[in-house]
Tab-separated table of C-alpha atoms in Angstrom:
chain	number	residue	atom	x	y	z
J	263	UNK	CA	101.515	105.104	94.437
J	264	UNK	CA	100.785	104.752	91.321
J	265	UNK	CA	103.614	104.937	88.869
J	266	UNK	CA	103.672	106.378	85.363
J	267	UNK	CA	106.552	108.431	84.893
J	268	UNK	CA	105.496	111.071	83.023
J	269	UNK	CA	107.430	113.321	80.495
J	270	UNK	CA	108.518	116.068	82.810
J	271	UNK	CA	109.100	120.020	82.607
J	272	UNK	CA	112.283	121.055	81.813
J	273	UNK	CA	114.595	121.873	84.605
J	274	UNK	CA	115.046	126.045	84.436
J	275	UNK	CA	113.436	128.892	86.453
J	276	UNK	CA	109.973	129.006	84.862
J	277	UNK	CA	109.048	125.375	86.243
J	278	UNK	CA	110.864	125.982	89.684
J	279	UNK	CA	108.132	129.115	89.963
J	280	UNK	CA	105.375	126.606	88.114
J	281	UNK	CA	106.443	124.636	91.352
J	282	UNK	CA	105.495	127.454	94.385
J	283	UNK	CA	102.525	128.815	92.345
J	284	UNK	CA	101.199	125.108	92.425
J	285	UNK	CA	100.861	124.706	88.520
J	286	UNK	CA	102.317	121.369	88.824
J	287	UNK	CA	101.033	118.631	90.492
J	288	UNK	CA	103.183	116.821	92.821
J	289	UNK	CA	103.611	113.665	91.940
J	290	UNK	CA	105.322	115.247	88.442
J	291	UNK	CA	107.065	117.642	91.240
J	292	UNK	CA	108.458	114.221	93.267
J	293	UNK	CA	109.272	112.533	89.659
J	294	UNK	CA	111.466	115.340	88.742
J	295	UNK	CA	113.566	115.137	92.286
J	296	UNK	CA	113.395	111.440	91.953
J	297	UNK	CA	115.121	111.608	88.234
J	298	UNK	CA	117.877	114.317	89.193
J	299	UNK	CA	118.727	112.277	92.036
J	300	UNK	CA	119.453	109.183	89.968
J	301	UNK	CA	116.312	107.198	90.228
J	302	UNK	CA	114.816	105.351	86.811
J	303	UNK	CA	112.061	103.345	86.622
J	304	UNK	CA	111.948	99.787	84.681
J	305	UNK	CA	108.470	100.098	82.486
J	306	UNK	CA	108.751	96.811	81.525
J	307	UNK	CA	110.031	95.165	84.552
J	308	UNK	CA	108.281	97.432	86.497
J	309	UNK	CA	110.724	98.171	89.441
J	310	UNK	CA	113.570	101.428	89.789
J	311	UNK	CA	116.540	101.472	88.532
J	312	UNK	CA	118.589	103.351	91.594
J	313	UNK	CA	122.361	102.405	89.934
J	314	UNK	CA	122.732	106.012	89.228
J	315	UNK	CA	121.294	107.541	93.291
J	316	UNK	CA	124.528	108.866	95.438
J	317	UNK	CA	124.949	106.096	97.547
J	318	UNK	CA	123.732	107.798	100.679
J	319	UNK	CA	119.966	108.212	99.112
J	320	UNK	CA	120.260	104.277	97.963
J	321	UNK	CA	120.718	102.639	100.912
J	322	UNK	CA	118.118	104.639	102.774
J	323	UNK	CA	115.807	104.977	99.908
J	324	UNK	CA	116.532	102.125	97.553
J	325	UNK	CA	113.075	103.607	95.590
J	326	UNK	CA	112.025	106.657	95.533
J	327	UNK	CA	110.698	108.261	98.905
J	328	UNK	CA	107.136	110.231	98.934
J	329	UNK	CA	108.205	113.506	99.944
J	330	UNK	CA	104.767	115.313	100.303
J	331	UNK	CA	103.431	111.934	102.516
J	332	UNK	CA	107.347	111.633	104.372
J	333	UNK	CA	108.916	114.047	106.806
J	334	UNK	CA	112.117	112.757	107.158
J	335	UNK	CA	112.833	112.329	103.980
J	336	UNK	CA	112.808	115.389	103.145
J	337	UNK	CA	114.820	116.296	105.838
J	338	UNK	CA	117.288	114.295	103.688
J	339	UNK	CA	116.532	116.919	100.998
J	340	UNK	CA	116.612	119.348	103.084
J	341	UNK	CA	120.307	118.966	104.618
J	342	UNK	CA	122.050	117.797	100.729
J	343	UNK	CA	121.087	121.645	99.542
J	344	UNK	CA	124.596	122.674	100.349
J	345	UNK	CA	124.675	126.228	102.581
J	346	UNK	CA	125.344	128.586	100.172
J	347	UNK	CA	122.164	127.137	98.406
J	348	UNK	CA	119.973	127.733	100.942
J	349	UNK	CA	118.479	130.782	100.289
J	350	UNK	CA	118.394	130.560	96.686
J	351	UNK	CA	114.624	130.952	96.078
J	352	UNK	CA	114.533	134.132	98.108
J	353	UNK	CA	117.746	134.618	96.137
J	354	UNK	CA	117.071	134.176	92.932
J	355	UNK	CA	113.465	133.913	92.532
J	356	UNK	CA	112.484	136.314	94.641
J	357	UNK	CA	110.189	134.060	97.117
J	358	UNK	CA	108.823	135.444	99.467
J	359	UNK	CA	107.820	131.645	101.419
J	360	UNK	CA	104.609	131.399	102.563
J	361	UNK	CA	102.465	133.559	105.050
J	362	UNK	CA	101.827	132.238	108.782
J	363	UNK	CA	98.670	130.403	108.803
J	364	UNK	CA	98.577	129.560	104.992
J	365	UNK	CA	100.723	127.056	104.821
J	366	UNK	CA	100.618	123.481	105.416
J	367	UNK	CA	103.474	120.458	105.816
J	368	UNK	CA	101.949	119.923	101.887
J	369	UNK	CA	103.470	123.049	100.867
J	370	UNK	CA	106.986	123.424	102.651
J	371	UNK	CA	108.014	119.854	101.100
J	372	UNK	CA	106.855	121.321	98.198
J	373	UNK	CA	109.573	124.720	98.338
J	374	UNK	CA	112.012	122.190	99.504
J	375	UNK	CA	111.596	120.491	96.582
J	376	UNK	CA	112.012	123.615	94.280
J	377	UNK	CA	114.697	124.656	96.433
J	378	UNK	CA	116.618	121.431	95.937
J	379	UNK	CA	116.034	121.708	92.083
J	380	UNK	CA	116.695	125.224	92.078
J	381	UNK	CA	120.088	124.287	93.649
J	382	UNK	CA	120.952	121.780	91.527
J	383	UNK	CA	120.285	123.875	88.847
J	384	UNK	CA	122.711	125.939	89.463
J	385	UNK	CA	125.486	123.530	90.251
J	386	UNK	CA	124.965	121.694	87.449
J	387	UNK	CA	124.274	125.002	84.917
J	388	UNK	CA	128.162	126.082	85.072
């Protein structure tokens, strides 16, 4: 994966909706999750700094995982969402989910990242 850290959009409900509506590309969505997990890319050394990453993530993923291409990190992301925040997309944004037969694993993984970001936003804005 080509690592060029972009200026990330603000973490707010408009951005979460834009993720769900496919208005933000996969790479940017993943970079947002990486950022809020604590991963930082050092342009000078061309390496990842994981010093701010929670230990349970850092030991399994010393570098940020590709949530779109790989299921295991997405499962870990899902499990890291507090139980009371599992339905935030539906409760806060009215997200109805995807219609059966019209979504693929990529869509599900994007929705998981959107839900994780919304959970992070709710936890850290109070």
